[in-house]
mmCIF file of C-alpha atoms and ligand atoms in Angstrom:
data_model
loop_
_atom_site.group_PDB
_atom_site.id
_atom_site.type_symbol
_atom_site.label_atom_id
_atom_site.label_comp_id
_atom_site.label_asym_id
_atom_site.label_seq_id
_atom_site.Cartn_x
_atom_site.Cartn_y
_atom_site.Cartn_z
ATOM 1 C CA MET A 1 0.010 0.015 -0.093
ATOM 2 C CA ASN A 2 1.402 3.310 -0.933
ATOM 3 C CA GLY A 3 -0.323 5.119 1.901
ATOM 4 C CA GLU A 4 -1.744 8.117 -0.308
ATOM 5 C CA SER A 5 -5.262 8.091 -0.639
ATOM 6 C CA GLN A 6 -6.490 8.093 -4.229
ATOM 7 C CA ARG A 7 -9.157 10.043 -5.796
ATOM 8 C CA ALA A 8 -11.791 8.273 -8.303
ATOM 9 C CA ARG A 9 -11.934 10.184 -11.569
ATOM 10 C CA HIS A 10 -14.561 7.787 -13.201
ATOM 11 C CA VAL A 11 -17.283 6.212 -11.265
ATOM 12 C CA ALA A 12 -20.190 3.858 -12.924
ATOM 13 C CA ILE A 13 -23.237 2.716 -11.349
ATOM 14 C CA ILE A 14 -25.567 -0.253 -11.990
ATOM 15 C CA MET A 15 -28.707 1.577 -10.877
ATOM 16 C CA ASP A 16 -30.888 -1.492 -9.588
ATOM 17 C CA GLY A 17 -33.804 -1.832 -7.475
ATOM 18 C CA ASN A 18 -36.518 0.563 -8.875
ATOM 19 C CA GLY A 19 -39.068 -2.362 -9.017
ATOM 20 C CA ARG A 20 -38.138 -3.487 -5.229
ATOM 21 C CA TRP A 21 -38.530 0.168 -3.974
ATOM 22 C CA ALA A 22 -41.944 0.444 -5.451
ATOM 23 C CA LYS A 23 -43.094 -2.891 -4.399
ATOM 24 C CA ARG A 24 -42.122 -1.973 -0.788
ATOM 25 C CA LYS A 25 -44.211 0.924 -0.941
ATOM 26 C CA HIS A 26 -47.016 -0.776 -2.511
ATOM 27 C CA LEU A 27 -46.596 1.458 -5.514
ATOM 28 C CA PRO A 28 -46.646 0.503 -9.300
ATOM 29 C CA ARG A 29 -43.161 -0.046 -10.847
ATOM 30 C CA ALA A 30 -43.535 3.067 -12.843
ATOM 31 C CA MET A 31 -43.223 4.930 -9.518
ATOM 32 C CA GLY A 32 -39.976 3.316 -8.652
ATOM 33 C CA HIS A 33 -38.497 4.369 -12.345
ATOM 34 C CA ARG A 34 -39.917 7.774 -11.759
ATOM 35 C CA GLN A 35 -38.138 8.154 -8.427
ATOM 36 C CA GLY A 36 -35.073 6.645 -9.940
ATOM 37 C CA VAL A 37 -34.794 9.625 -12.314
ATOM 38 C CA GLU A 38 -35.087 11.900 -9.289
ATOM 39 C CA ALA A 39 -31.980 9.997 -7.807
ATOM 40 C CA VAL A 40 -30.093 10.503 -10.977
ATOM 41 C CA ARG A 41 -30.691 14.089 -11.227
ATOM 42 C CA LYS A 42 -29.508 14.693 -7.676
ATOM 43 C CA LEU A 43 -26.447 12.812 -8.201
ATOM 44 C CA VAL A 44 -25.626 14.564 -11.622
ATOM 45 C CA ARG A 45 -25.802 17.851 -9.657
ATOM 46 C CA ALA A 46 -23.389 16.530 -7.156
ATOM 47 C CA CYS A 47 -20.754 15.145 -9.449
ATOM 48 C CA ASP A 48 -18.543 18.370 -10.017
ATOM 49 C CA GLY A 49 -18.589 18.949 -6.215
ATOM 50 C CA LEU A 50 -17.353 15.185 -5.648
ATOM 51 C CA GLY A 51 -14.556 15.801 -7.825
ATOM 52 C CA LEU A 52 -15.499 13.232 -10.538
ATOM 53 C CA ASP A 53 -14.481 13.735 -14.129
ATOM 54 C CA CYS A 54 -16.991 11.133 -15.486
ATOM 55 C CA LEU A 55 -20.044 9.396 -14.047
ATOM 56 C CA THR A 56 -21.466 6.351 -16.167
ATOM 57 C CA LEU A 57 -24.885 5.174 -15.368
ATOM 58 C CA TYR A 58 -26.350 1.804 -16.405
ATOM 59 C CA ALA A 59 -30.208 3.029 -17.682
ATOM 60 C CA PHE A 60 -31.415 0.577 -20.178
ATOM 61 C CA SER A 61 -29.709 -2.727 -21.038
ATOM 62 C CA SER A 62 -29.840 -4.692 -24.206
ATOM 63 C CA GLU A 63 -31.488 -7.337 -22.178
ATOM 64 C CA ASN A 64 -34.169 -5.224 -20.786
ATOM 65 C CA TRP A 65 -36.066 -5.533 -24.034
ATOM 66 C CA LYS A 66 -37.466 -8.622 -22.411
ATOM 67 C CA ARG A 67 -39.555 -6.753 -19.913
ATOM 68 C CA PRO A 68 -43.450 -6.103 -20.668
ATOM 69 C CA GLU A 69 -44.011 -3.702 -23.358
ATOM 70 C CA ASP A 70 -45.686 -1.288 -20.806
ATOM 71 C CA GLU A 71 -42.761 -0.917 -18.738
ATOM 72 C CA VAL A 72 -40.356 -0.572 -21.565
ATOM 73 C CA ASP A 73 -42.699 2.080 -22.676
ATOM 74 C CA ASP A 74 -42.645 3.841 -19.198
ATOM 75 C CA LEU A 75 -38.730 3.775 -19.379
ATOM 76 C CA MET A 76 -38.739 5.321 -22.709
ATOM 77 C CA ASP A 77 -41.041 8.218 -21.985
ATOM 78 C CA LEU A 78 -39.076 8.836 -18.683
ATOM 79 C CA MET A 79 -36.082 9.104 -20.984
ATOM 80 C CA ARG A 80 -37.726 11.695 -23.191
ATOM 81 C CA LYS A 81 -39.033 13.635 -20.290
ATOM 82 C CA PHE A 82 -35.510 13.661 -18.522
ATOM 83 C CA ILE A 83 -33.611 14.796 -21.700
ATOM 84 C CA LYS A 84 -36.166 17.522 -22.363
ATOM 85 C CA SER A 85 -36.229 18.789 -18.862
ATOM 86 C CA ASP A 86 -32.753 18.704 -17.733
ATOM 87 C CA LEU A 87 -30.853 19.383 -21.126
ATOM 88 C CA PRO A 88 -30.717 23.218 -20.220
ATOM 89 C CA GLU A 89 -29.223 22.429 -16.770
ATOM 90 C CA PHE A 90 -26.640 20.133 -18.263
ATOM 91 C CA ILE A 91 -25.542 23.012 -20.673
ATOM 92 C CA ALA A 92 -25.600 25.584 -17.686
ATOM 93 C CA ASN A 93 -23.498 23.165 -15.499
ATOM 94 C CA LYS A 94 -20.969 22.300 -18.252
ATOM 95 C CA VAL A 95 -22.226 18.517 -18.184
ATOM 96 C CA ARG A 96 -21.087 16.616 -21.317
ATOM 97 C CA LEU A 97 -23.405 13.986 -22.315
ATOM 98 C CA HIS A 98 -21.940 10.808 -23.704
ATOM 99 C CA ILE A 99 -24.053 7.774 -24.654
ATOM 100 C CA ILE A 100 -22.701 4.064 -24.644
ATOM 101 C CA GLY A 101 -24.635 1.148 -26.078
ATOM 102 C CA ASP A 102 -26.293 0.687 -29.324
ATOM 103 C CA TRP A 103 -28.465 3.748 -28.689
ATOM 104 C CA ARG A 104 -29.050 4.396 -32.431
ATOM 105 C CA GLY A 105 -31.597 1.344 -32.142
ATOM 106 C CA LEU A 106 -33.969 3.226 -29.817
ATOM 107 C CA ALA A 107 -37.131 5.042 -31.201
ATOM 108 C CA PRO A 108 -35.932 7.706 -34.089
ATOM 109 C CA ASP A 109 -37.608 10.706 -31.913
ATOM 110 C CA ILE A 110 -35.340 9.530 -28.999
ATOM 111 C CA VAL A 111 -32.314 9.275 -31.303
ATOM 112 C CA ALA A 112 -32.944 12.721 -32.534
ATOM 113 C CA MET A 113 -33.286 14.252 -29.120
ATOM 114 C CA LEU A 114 -30.091 12.316 -27.831
ATOM 115 C CA GLU A 115 -28.164 13.673 -31.205
ATOM 116 C CA ASP A 116 -29.234 17.265 -30.170
ATOM 117 C CA ALA A 117 -28.236 16.629 -26.636
ATOM 118 C CA LEU A 118 -24.953 15.388 -27.491
ATOM 119 C CA GLU A 119 -24.084 18.286 -29.852
ATOM 120 C CA ARG A 120 -25.414 21.037 -27.305
ATOM 121 C CA THR A 121 -23.386 19.517 -24.544
ATOM 122 C CA ALA A 122 -20.195 18.955 -26.409
ATOM 123 C CA GLY A 123 -18.464 21.809 -24.471
ATOM 124 C CA GLY A 124 -18.948 20.417 -21.016
ATOM 125 C CA THR A 125 -16.330 19.331 -18.755
ATOM 126 C CA THR A 126 -17.856 16.781 -16.502
ATOM 127 C CA THR A 127 -19.010 13.673 -18.571
ATOM 128 C CA LEU A 128 -22.275 12.057 -17.902
ATOM 129 C CA ALA A 129 -21.950 8.827 -19.792
ATOM 130 C CA VAL A 130 -25.449 6.953 -20.106
ATOM 131 C CA ALA A 131 -25.606 3.338 -21.085
ATOM 132 C CA LEU A 132 -28.733 3.039 -23.271
ATOM 133 C CA ASN A 133 -29.527 -0.154 -25.039
ATOM 134 C CA TYR A 134 -26.348 -1.428 -23.802
ATOM 135 C CA GLY A 135 -24.718 -4.807 -23.331
ATOM 136 C CA SER A 136 -20.823 -5.240 -22.794
ATOM 137 C CA GLN A 137 -20.830 -8.479 -24.960
ATOM 138 C CA GLY A 138 -22.367 -6.877 -27.909
ATOM 139 C CA GLU A 139 -20.026 -3.770 -27.472
ATOM 140 C CA ILE A 140 -16.944 -5.949 -27.632
ATOM 141 C CA VAL A 141 -18.394 -7.784 -30.619
ATOM 142 C CA ARG A 142 -18.843 -4.468 -32.546
ATOM 143 C CA ALA A 143 -15.229 -3.071 -31.414
ATOM 144 C CA ALA A 144 -13.626 -6.267 -32.284
ATOM 145 C CA ARG A 145 -15.234 -5.989 -35.808
ATOM 146 C CA GLN A 146 -14.219 -2.434 -36.362
ATOM 147 C CA ALA A 147 -10.709 -3.269 -34.990
ATOM 148 C CA ALA A 148 -10.273 -6.066 -37.453
ATOM 149 C CA ALA A 149 -11.486 -4.171 -40.335
ATOM 150 C CA GLY A 150 -8.780 -1.624 -39.399
ATOM 151 C CA GLY A 151 -6.004 -4.048 -39.184
ATOM 152 C CA GLU A 152 -4.916 -6.229 -36.202
ATOM 153 C CA ILE A 153 -7.065 -6.914 -33.205
ATOM 154 C CA THR A 154 -4.815 -5.949 -30.092
ATOM 155 C CA GLU A 155 -5.787 -4.871 -26.454
ATOM 156 C CA GLU A 156 -5.182 -1.307 -27.648
ATOM 157 C CA SER A 157 -6.948 -1.452 -31.010
ATOM 158 C CA LEU A 158 -10.045 -3.193 -29.517
ATOM 159 C CA ALA A 159 -10.010 -0.684 -26.577
ATOM 160 C CA ARG A 160 -10.071 2.236 -29.118
ATOM 161 C CA HIS A 161 -13.408 0.888 -30.689
ATOM 162 C CA LEU A 162 -15.172 0.376 -27.368
ATOM 163 C CA ASP A 163 -18.093 2.870 -26.716
ATOM 164 C CA THR A 164 -16.120 4.061 -23.651
ATOM 165 C CA ALA A 165 -12.929 4.872 -25.856
ATOM 166 C CA ASP A 166 -12.888 8.765 -24.998
ATOM 167 C CA LEU A 167 -13.668 8.216 -21.236
ATOM 168 C CA PRO A 168 -11.260 8.073 -18.606
ATOM 169 C CA PRO A 169 -10.121 4.496 -17.164
ATOM 170 C CA LEU A 170 -12.904 2.948 -14.851
ATOM 171 C CA ASP A 171 -11.867 3.420 -11.095
ATOM 172 C CA LEU A 172 -14.878 2.392 -9.328
ATOM 173 C CA LEU A 173 -18.099 0.229 -10.168
ATOM 174 C CA ILE A 174 -21.005 0.402 -7.898
ATOM 175 C CA ARG A 175 -24.183 -1.754 -7.738
ATOM 176 C CA THR A 176 -27.206 -0.900 -5.881
ATOM 177 C CA SER A 177 -29.747 -3.162 -4.477
ATOM 178 C CA GLY A 178 -27.670 -6.022 -3.068
ATOM 179 C CA GLU A 179 -27.548 -7.955 -6.284
ATOM 180 C CA VAL A 180 -23.954 -8.944 -6.903
ATOM 181 C CA ARG A 181 -23.405 -9.437 -10.604
ATOM 182 C CA LEU A 182 -22.370 -7.063 -13.655
ATOM 183 C CA SER A 183 -25.492 -8.152 -15.757
ATOM 184 C CA ASN A 184 -23.400 -7.427 -19.044
ATOM 185 C CA PHE A 185 -22.057 -3.940 -18.031
ATOM 186 C CA LEU A 186 -18.637 -2.749 -18.755
ATOM 187 C CA LEU A 187 -17.002 -6.373 -18.688
ATOM 188 C CA TRP A 188 -13.744 -5.291 -20.470
ATOM 189 C CA GLN A 189 -13.531 -1.790 -18.598
ATOM 190 C CA ALA A 190 -13.962 -3.309 -15.215
ATOM 191 C CA ALA A 191 -10.843 -5.538 -15.618
ATOM 192 C CA TYR A 192 -9.080 -3.584 -12.833
ATOM 193 C CA ALA A 193 -11.945 -1.350 -11.604
ATOM 194 C CA GLU A 194 -12.637 -1.558 -7.659
ATOM 195 C CA MET A 195 -16.231 -2.877 -7.097
ATOM 196 C CA LEU A 196 -18.696 -1.750 -4.443
ATOM 197 C CA PHE A 197 -22.141 -3.663 -3.666
ATOM 198 C CA VAL A 198 -24.684 -1.756 -1.647
ATOM 199 C CA ASP A 199 -27.890 -2.696 -0.291
ATOM 200 C CA THR A 200 -29.510 0.519 -0.944
ATOM 201 C CA LEU A 201 -32.324 0.562 -3.580
ATOM 202 C CA TRP A 202 -31.309 2.879 -6.375
ATOM 203 C CA PRO A 203 -34.273 5.524 -5.743
ATOM 204 C CA ASP A 204 -32.789 5.816 -2.185
ATOM 205 C CA PHE A 205 -29.310 6.426 -3.224
ATOM 206 C CA THR A 206 -28.166 9.754 -2.600
ATOM 207 C CA PRO A 207 -24.947 11.914 -3.324
ATOM 208 C CA ASP A 208 -24.005 11.312 0.577
ATOM 209 C CA HIS A 209 -24.086 7.475 -0.682
ATOM 210 C CA LEU A 210 -21.761 8.231 -3.384
ATOM 211 C CA GLN A 211 -19.452 10.307 -0.943
ATOM 212 C CA GLN A 212 -19.179 7.279 1.238
ATOM 213 C CA ALA A 213 -18.420 5.150 -1.855
ATOM 214 C CA LEU A 214 -15.547 7.528 -2.835
ATOM 215 C CA ASP A 215 -14.325 7.464 0.667
ATOM 216 C CA ASP A 216 -14.081 3.494 0.661
ATOM 217 C CA PHE A 217 -12.370 3.960 -2.612
ATOM 218 C CA SER A 218 -9.735 6.205 -1.382
ATOM 219 C CA GLY A 219 -8.577 3.764 0.954
ATOM 220 C CA ARG A 220 -8.496 0.732 -1.276
ATOM 221 C CA GLU A 221 -5.057 -0.800 -2.338
ATOM 222 C CA ARG A 222 -4.886 -1.260 -6.261
ATOM 223 C CA ARG A 223 -2.124 -3.192 -7.409
ATOM 224 C CA PHE A 224 -2.987 -3.972 -11.144
ATOM 225 C CA GLY A 225 -1.090 -7.331 -10.857
ATOM 226 C CA GLY A 226 2.000 -5.761 -9.534
ATOM 227 C CA ARG A 227 3.187 -5.764 -5.700
HETATM 228 C C1 IPE B 301 -33.273 -0.926 -12.408
HETATM 229 O O1 IPE B 301 -34.498 -1.202 -11.514
HETATM 230 C C2 IPE B 301 -33.868 0.018 -13.534
HETATM 231 C C3 IPE B 301 -33.695 -0.571 -14.789
HETATM 232 C C4 IPE B 301 -33.300 -1.869 -14.962
HETATM 233 C C5 IPE B 301 -34.115 0.030 -16.083
HETATM 234 P P1 IPE B 301 -35.293 -2.466 -11.879
HETATM 235 O O2 IPE B 301 -36.480 -2.173 -12.243
HETATM 236 O O3 IPE B 301 -34.165 -3.621 -12.345
HETATM 237 O O4 IPE B 301 -35.709 -2.963 -10.264
HETATM 238 P P2 IPE B 301 -35.834 -4.362 -9.672
HETATM 239 O O5 IPE B 301 -34.218 -5.090 -9.802
HETATM 240 O O6 IPE B 301 -36.858 -5.179 -10.183
HETATM 241 O O7 IPE B 301 -36.021 -4.120 -8.113
HETATM 242 C C1 IPE B 302 -29.106 -4.109 -14.815
HETATM 243 O O1 IPE B 302 -30.346 -4.303 -14.105
HETATM 244 C C2 IPE B 302 -29.523 -3.003 -15.767
HETATM 245 C C3 IPE B 302 -29.720 -1.858 -15.315
HETATM 246 C C4 IPE B 302 -29.448 -1.328 -14.317
HETATM 247 C C5 IPE B 302 -30.190 -0.861 -16.455
HETATM 248 P P1 IPE B 302 -31.365 -5.741 -14.120
HETATM 249 O O2 IPE B 302 -32.308 -5.343 -13.260
HETATM 250 O O3 IPE B 302 -31.795 -5.476 -15.829
HETATM 251 O O4 IPE B 302 -30.416 -6.884 -14.035
HETATM 252 P P2 IPE B 302 -30.742 -8.431 -13.612
HETATM 253 O O5 IPE B 302 -31.568 -8.789 -14.650
HETATM 254 O O6 IPE B 302 -31.125 -8.294 -12.374
HETATM 255 O O7 IPE B 302 -29.458 -8.948 -13.826
HETATM 256 MG MG1 MG B 303 -33.108 -5.174 -11.288
#
Protein backbone atom coordinates (compact mmCIF):
# COMPACT_ATOMS: atom_id res chain seq x y z
CA MET A 1 0.00 0.00 0.00
CA ASN A 2 1.42 3.36 -0.95
CA GLY A 3 -0.29 5.07 2.00
CA GLU A 4 -1.63 7.91 -0.12
CA SER A 5 -5.35 8.21 -0.56
CA GLN A 6 -6.51 8.17 -4.15
CA ARG A 7 -9.26 10.01 -5.93
CA ALA A 8 -11.74 8.33 -8.22
CA ARG A 9 -12.07 10.09 -11.57
CA HIS A 10 -14.51 7.70 -13.24
CA VAL A 11 -17.33 5.98 -11.37
CA ALA A 12 -19.93 3.74 -13.01
CA ILE A 13 -23.19 2.70 -11.38
CA ILE A 14 -25.59 -0.16 -12.06
CA MET A 15 -28.75 1.60 -10.90
CA ASP A 16 -30.77 -1.35 -9.66
CA GLY A 17 -33.77 -1.77 -7.38
CA ASN A 18 -36.44 0.58 -8.72
CA GLY A 19 -39.01 -2.22 -8.89
CA ARG A 20 -38.35 -3.43 -5.37
CA TRP A 21 -38.48 0.14 -4.04
CA ALA A 22 -41.96 0.56 -5.54
CA LYS A 23 -43.10 -2.86 -4.32
CA ARG A 24 -42.08 -2.07 -0.74
CA LYS A 25 -44.18 1.06 -0.88
CA HIS A 26 -47.10 -0.72 -2.58
CA LEU A 27 -46.70 1.58 -5.58
CA PRO A 28 -46.70 0.71 -9.30
CA ARG A 29 -43.26 -0.14 -10.77
CA ALA A 30 -43.43 3.02 -12.90
CA MET A 31 -43.25 5.07 -9.68
CA GLY A 32 -40.02 3.32 -8.79
CA HIS A 33 -38.53 4.28 -12.15
CA ARG A 34 -39.78 7.84 -11.77
CA GLN A 35 -38.15 8.11 -8.35
CA GLY A 36 -35.03 6.57 -9.88
CA VAL A 37 -34.81 9.52 -12.27
CA GLU A 38 -34.94 11.87 -9.27
CA ALA A 39 -31.95 10.05 -7.80
CA VAL A 40 -30.08 10.47 -11.11
CA ARG A 41 -30.86 14.19 -11.21
CA LYS A 42 -29.51 14.77 -7.70
CA LEU A 43 -26.40 12.74 -8.39
CA VAL A 44 -25.56 14.55 -11.62
CA ARG A 45 -25.86 17.87 -9.78
CA ALA A 46 -23.39 16.61 -7.17
CA CYS A 47 -20.76 15.21 -9.56
CA ASP A 48 -18.64 18.31 -9.92
CA GLY A 49 -18.53 18.89 -6.15
CA LEU A 50 -17.48 15.28 -5.60
CA GLY A 51 -14.50 15.79 -7.90
CA LEU A 52 -15.59 13.30 -10.58
CA ASP A 53 -14.53 13.71 -14.21
CA CYS A 54 -16.95 11.06 -15.42
CA LEU A 55 -20.06 9.31 -14.10
CA THR A 56 -21.36 6.39 -16.15
CA LEU A 57 -24.91 5.21 -15.46
CA TYR A 58 -26.50 1.95 -16.62
CA ALA A 59 -29.99 3.10 -17.60
CA PHE A 60 -31.26 0.44 -20.03
CA SER A 61 -29.58 -2.82 -20.97
CA SER A 62 -29.84 -4.66 -24.27
CA GLU A 63 -31.56 -7.40 -22.24
CA ASN A 64 -34.16 -5.05 -20.71
CA TRP A 65 -36.23 -5.38 -23.93
CA LYS A 66 -37.38 -8.69 -22.41
CA ARG A 67 -39.54 -6.75 -19.94
CA PRO A 68 -43.27 -6.27 -20.51
CA GLU A 69 -44.00 -3.74 -23.23
CA ASP A 70 -45.70 -1.25 -20.92
CA GLU A 71 -42.66 -1.15 -18.62
CA VAL A 72 -40.32 -0.58 -21.59
CA ASP A 73 -42.68 2.20 -22.77
CA ASP A 74 -42.62 3.80 -19.31
CA LEU A 75 -38.81 3.75 -19.30
CA MET A 76 -38.58 5.28 -22.79
CA ASP A 77 -41.09 8.01 -21.84
CA LEU A 78 -39.06 8.81 -18.73
CA MET A 79 -36.00 9.12 -20.93
CA ARG A 80 -37.75 11.58 -23.25
CA LYS A 81 -38.97 13.67 -20.30
CA PHE A 82 -35.58 13.61 -18.61
CA ILE A 83 -33.68 14.83 -21.67
CA LYS A 84 -36.25 17.57 -22.28
CA SER A 85 -36.36 18.81 -18.69
CA ASP A 86 -32.67 18.52 -17.81
CA LEU A 87 -30.81 19.46 -20.99
CA PRO A 88 -30.76 23.21 -20.18
CA GLU A 89 -29.33 22.39 -16.75
CA PHE A 90 -26.65 20.14 -18.27
CA ILE A 91 -25.59 22.93 -20.60
CA ALA A 92 -25.57 25.51 -17.76
CA ASN A 93 -23.55 23.21 -15.47
CA LYS A 94 -21.07 22.17 -18.17
CA VAL A 95 -22.15 18.52 -18.15
CA ARG A 96 -21.02 16.78 -21.32
CA LEU A 97 -23.38 14.01 -22.31
CA HIS A 98 -21.96 10.80 -23.76
CA ILE A 99 -23.96 7.71 -24.68
CA ILE A 100 -22.69 4.14 -24.69
CA GLY A 101 -24.52 1.16 -26.15
CA ASP A 102 -26.47 0.61 -29.35
CA TRP A 103 -28.51 3.80 -28.78
CA ARG A 104 -29.22 4.34 -32.47
CA GLY A 105 -31.48 1.31 -32.15
CA LEU A 106 -33.89 3.28 -29.93
CA ALA A 107 -37.04 5.00 -31.24
CA PRO A 108 -36.19 7.61 -33.93
CA ASP A 109 -37.51 10.55 -31.87
CA ILE A 110 -35.26 9.55 -28.94
CA VAL A 111 -32.27 9.17 -31.26
CA ALA A 112 -32.93 12.69 -32.59
CA MET A 113 -33.24 14.10 -29.05
CA LEU A 114 -29.99 12.42 -28.04
CA GLU A 115 -28.12 13.66 -31.12
CA ASP A 116 -29.25 17.20 -30.30
CA ALA A 117 -28.28 16.80 -26.63
CA LEU A 118 -24.85 15.41 -27.53
CA GLU A 119 -24.19 18.33 -29.82
CA ARG A 120 -25.36 20.96 -27.37
CA THR A 121 -23.39 19.58 -24.42
CA ALA A 122 -20.17 18.89 -26.34
CA GLY A 123 -18.39 21.81 -24.65
CA GLY A 124 -18.99 20.46 -21.11
CA THR A 125 -16.21 19.52 -18.71
CA THR A 126 -17.76 16.80 -16.50
CA THR A 127 -18.91 13.76 -18.46
CA LEU A 128 -22.21 12.01 -17.86
CA ALA A 129 -22.08 8.77 -19.82
CA VAL A 130 -25.44 7.03 -20.06
CA ALA A 131 -25.65 3.37 -21.07
CA LEU A 132 -28.69 2.96 -23.30
CA ASN A 133 -29.55 -0.28 -25.06
CA TYR A 134 -26.15 -1.29 -23.73
CA GLY A 135 -24.69 -4.77 -23.42
CA SER A 136 -21.00 -5.25 -22.89
CA GLN A 137 -20.71 -8.43 -24.93
CA GLY A 138 -22.36 -6.75 -27.91
CA GLU A 139 -20.10 -3.72 -27.46
CA ILE A 140 -17.00 -5.93 -27.50
CA VAL A 141 -18.19 -7.74 -30.65
CA ARG A 142 -18.80 -4.40 -32.41
CA ALA A 143 -15.38 -3.14 -31.33
CA ALA A 144 -13.66 -6.34 -32.44
CA ARG A 145 -15.27 -6.12 -35.88
CA GLN A 146 -14.13 -2.52 -36.29
CA ALA A 147 -10.64 -3.26 -35.01
CA ALA A 148 -10.36 -6.21 -37.42
CA ALA A 149 -11.53 -4.05 -40.34
CA GLY A 150 -8.78 -1.57 -39.48
CA GLY A 151 -6.02 -4.17 -39.23
CA GLU A 152 -4.84 -6.26 -36.31
CA ILE A 153 -6.92 -6.90 -33.19
CA THR A 154 -4.86 -6.00 -30.15
CA GLU A 155 -5.93 -4.96 -26.65
CA GLU A 156 -5.23 -1.36 -27.64
CA SER A 157 -6.98 -1.43 -31.01
CA LEU A 158 -10.03 -3.13 -29.52
CA ALA A 159 -10.21 -0.67 -26.61
CA ARG A 160 -10.03 2.21 -29.09
CA HIS A 161 -13.26 0.99 -30.67
CA LEU A 162 -15.22 0.48 -27.46
CA ASP A 163 -18.00 2.99 -26.75
CA THR A 164 -15.94 4.14 -23.76
CA ALA A 165 -12.80 4.94 -25.79
CA ASP A 166 -13.01 8.66 -24.96
CA LEU A 167 -13.66 8.16 -21.24
CA PRO A 168 -11.06 7.97 -18.45
CA PRO A 169 -10.20 4.48 -17.14
CA LEU A 170 -12.90 3.07 -14.84
CA ASP A 171 -11.94 3.43 -11.17
CA LEU A 172 -15.01 2.31 -9.26
CA LEU A 173 -18.06 0.26 -10.21
CA ILE A 174 -21.04 0.41 -7.85
CA ARG A 175 -24.19 -1.71 -7.94
CA THR A 176 -27.16 -0.88 -5.75
CA SER A 177 -29.95 -3.12 -4.41
CA GLY A 178 -27.85 -5.97 -3.04
CA GLU A 179 -27.46 -7.94 -6.28
CA VAL A 180 -23.88 -9.09 -6.78
CA ARG A 181 -23.47 -9.43 -10.54
CA LEU A 182 -22.46 -7.32 -13.52
CA SER A 183 -25.47 -8.01 -15.78
CA ASN A 184 -23.43 -7.43 -18.97
CA PHE A 185 -22.08 -4.02 -17.88
CA LEU A 186 -18.54 -2.81 -18.70
CA LEU A 187 -17.01 -6.30 -18.65
CA TRP A 188 -13.85 -5.18 -20.45
CA GLN A 189 -13.55 -1.84 -18.69
CA ALA A 190 -13.97 -3.34 -15.20
CA ALA A 191 -10.86 -5.53 -15.54
CA TYR A 192 -9.11 -3.58 -12.77
CA ALA A 193 -11.91 -1.40 -11.42
CA GLU A 194 -12.72 -1.53 -7.73
CA MET A 195 -16.19 -2.91 -7.02
CA LEU A 196 -18.74 -1.90 -4.43
CA PHE A 197 -22.08 -3.61 -3.91
CA VAL A 198 -24.50 -1.77 -1.65
CA ASP A 199 -27.93 -2.78 -0.37
CA THR A 200 -29.52 0.63 -0.92
CA LEU A 201 -32.25 0.53 -3.56
CA TRP A 202 -31.54 2.94 -6.42
CA PRO A 203 -34.31 5.51 -5.68
CA ASP A 204 -32.87 5.88 -2.16
CA PHE A 205 -29.28 6.39 -3.36
CA THR A 206 -28.13 9.96 -2.60
CA PRO A 207 -24.98 12.02 -3.21
CA ASP A 208 -24.07 11.18 0.42
CA HIS A 209 -24.03 7.48 -0.50
CA LEU A 210 -21.74 8.29 -3.41
CA GLN A 211 -19.48 10.29 -1.11
CA GLN A 212 -19.29 7.25 1.21
CA ALA A 213 -18.40 5.08 -1.78
CA LEU A 214 -15.64 7.49 -2.78
CA ASP A 215 -14.30 7.48 0.79
CA ASP A 216 -14.24 3.67 0.70
CA PHE A 217 -12.45 3.76 -2.67
CA SER A 218 -9.83 6.23 -1.43
CA GLY A 219 -8.58 3.67 1.09
CA ARG A 220 -8.40 0.71 -1.30
CA GLU A 221 -5.11 -0.77 -2.36
CA ARG A 222 -4.95 -1.15 -6.14
CA ARG A 223 -2.21 -3.39 -7.45
CA PHE A 224 -2.98 -3.95 -11.14
CA GLY A 225 -1.17 -7.27 -10.88
CA GLY A 226 2.00 -5.76 -9.46
CA ARG A 227 3.15 -5.72 -5.84
C1 LIG B 1 -33.40 -0.85 -12.34
O1 LIG B 1 -34.44 -1.25 -11.52
C2 LIG B 1 -33.90 -0.07 -13.54
C3 LIG B 1 -33.75 -0.75 -14.83
C4 LIG B 1 -33.24 -1.93 -15.02
C5 LIG B 1 -34.21 -0.03 -16.00
P1 LIG B 1 -35.24 -2.60 -11.76
O2 LIG B 1 -36.46 -2.29 -12.57
O3 LIG B 1 -34.36 -3.65 -12.30
O4 LIG B 1 -35.67 -2.93 -10.28
P2 LIG B 1 -35.73 -4.37 -9.58
O5 LIG B 1 -34.38 -5.01 -9.80
O6 LIG B 1 -36.82 -5.13 -10.25
O7 LIG B 1 -36.01 -4.06 -8.16
C1 LIG C 1 -29.20 -4.16 -14.90
O1 LIG C 1 -30.25 -4.38 -14.05
C2 LIG C 1 -29.59 -3.13 -15.93
C3 LIG C 1 -29.78 -1.78 -15.44
C4 LIG C 1 -29.64 -1.36 -14.22
C5 LIG C 1 -30.17 -0.82 -16.45
P1 LIG C 1 -31.29 -5.60 -14.26
O2 LIG C 1 -32.26 -5.48 -13.16
O3 LIG C 1 -31.81 -5.57 -15.64
O4 LIG C 1 -30.35 -6.86 -14.10
P2 LIG C 1 -30.70 -8.37 -13.74
O5 LIG C 1 -31.71 -8.83 -14.74
O6 LIG C 1 -31.26 -8.38 -12.36
O7 LIG C 1 -29.40 -9.09 -13.82
MG1 LIG D 1 -33.19 -5.07 -11.45
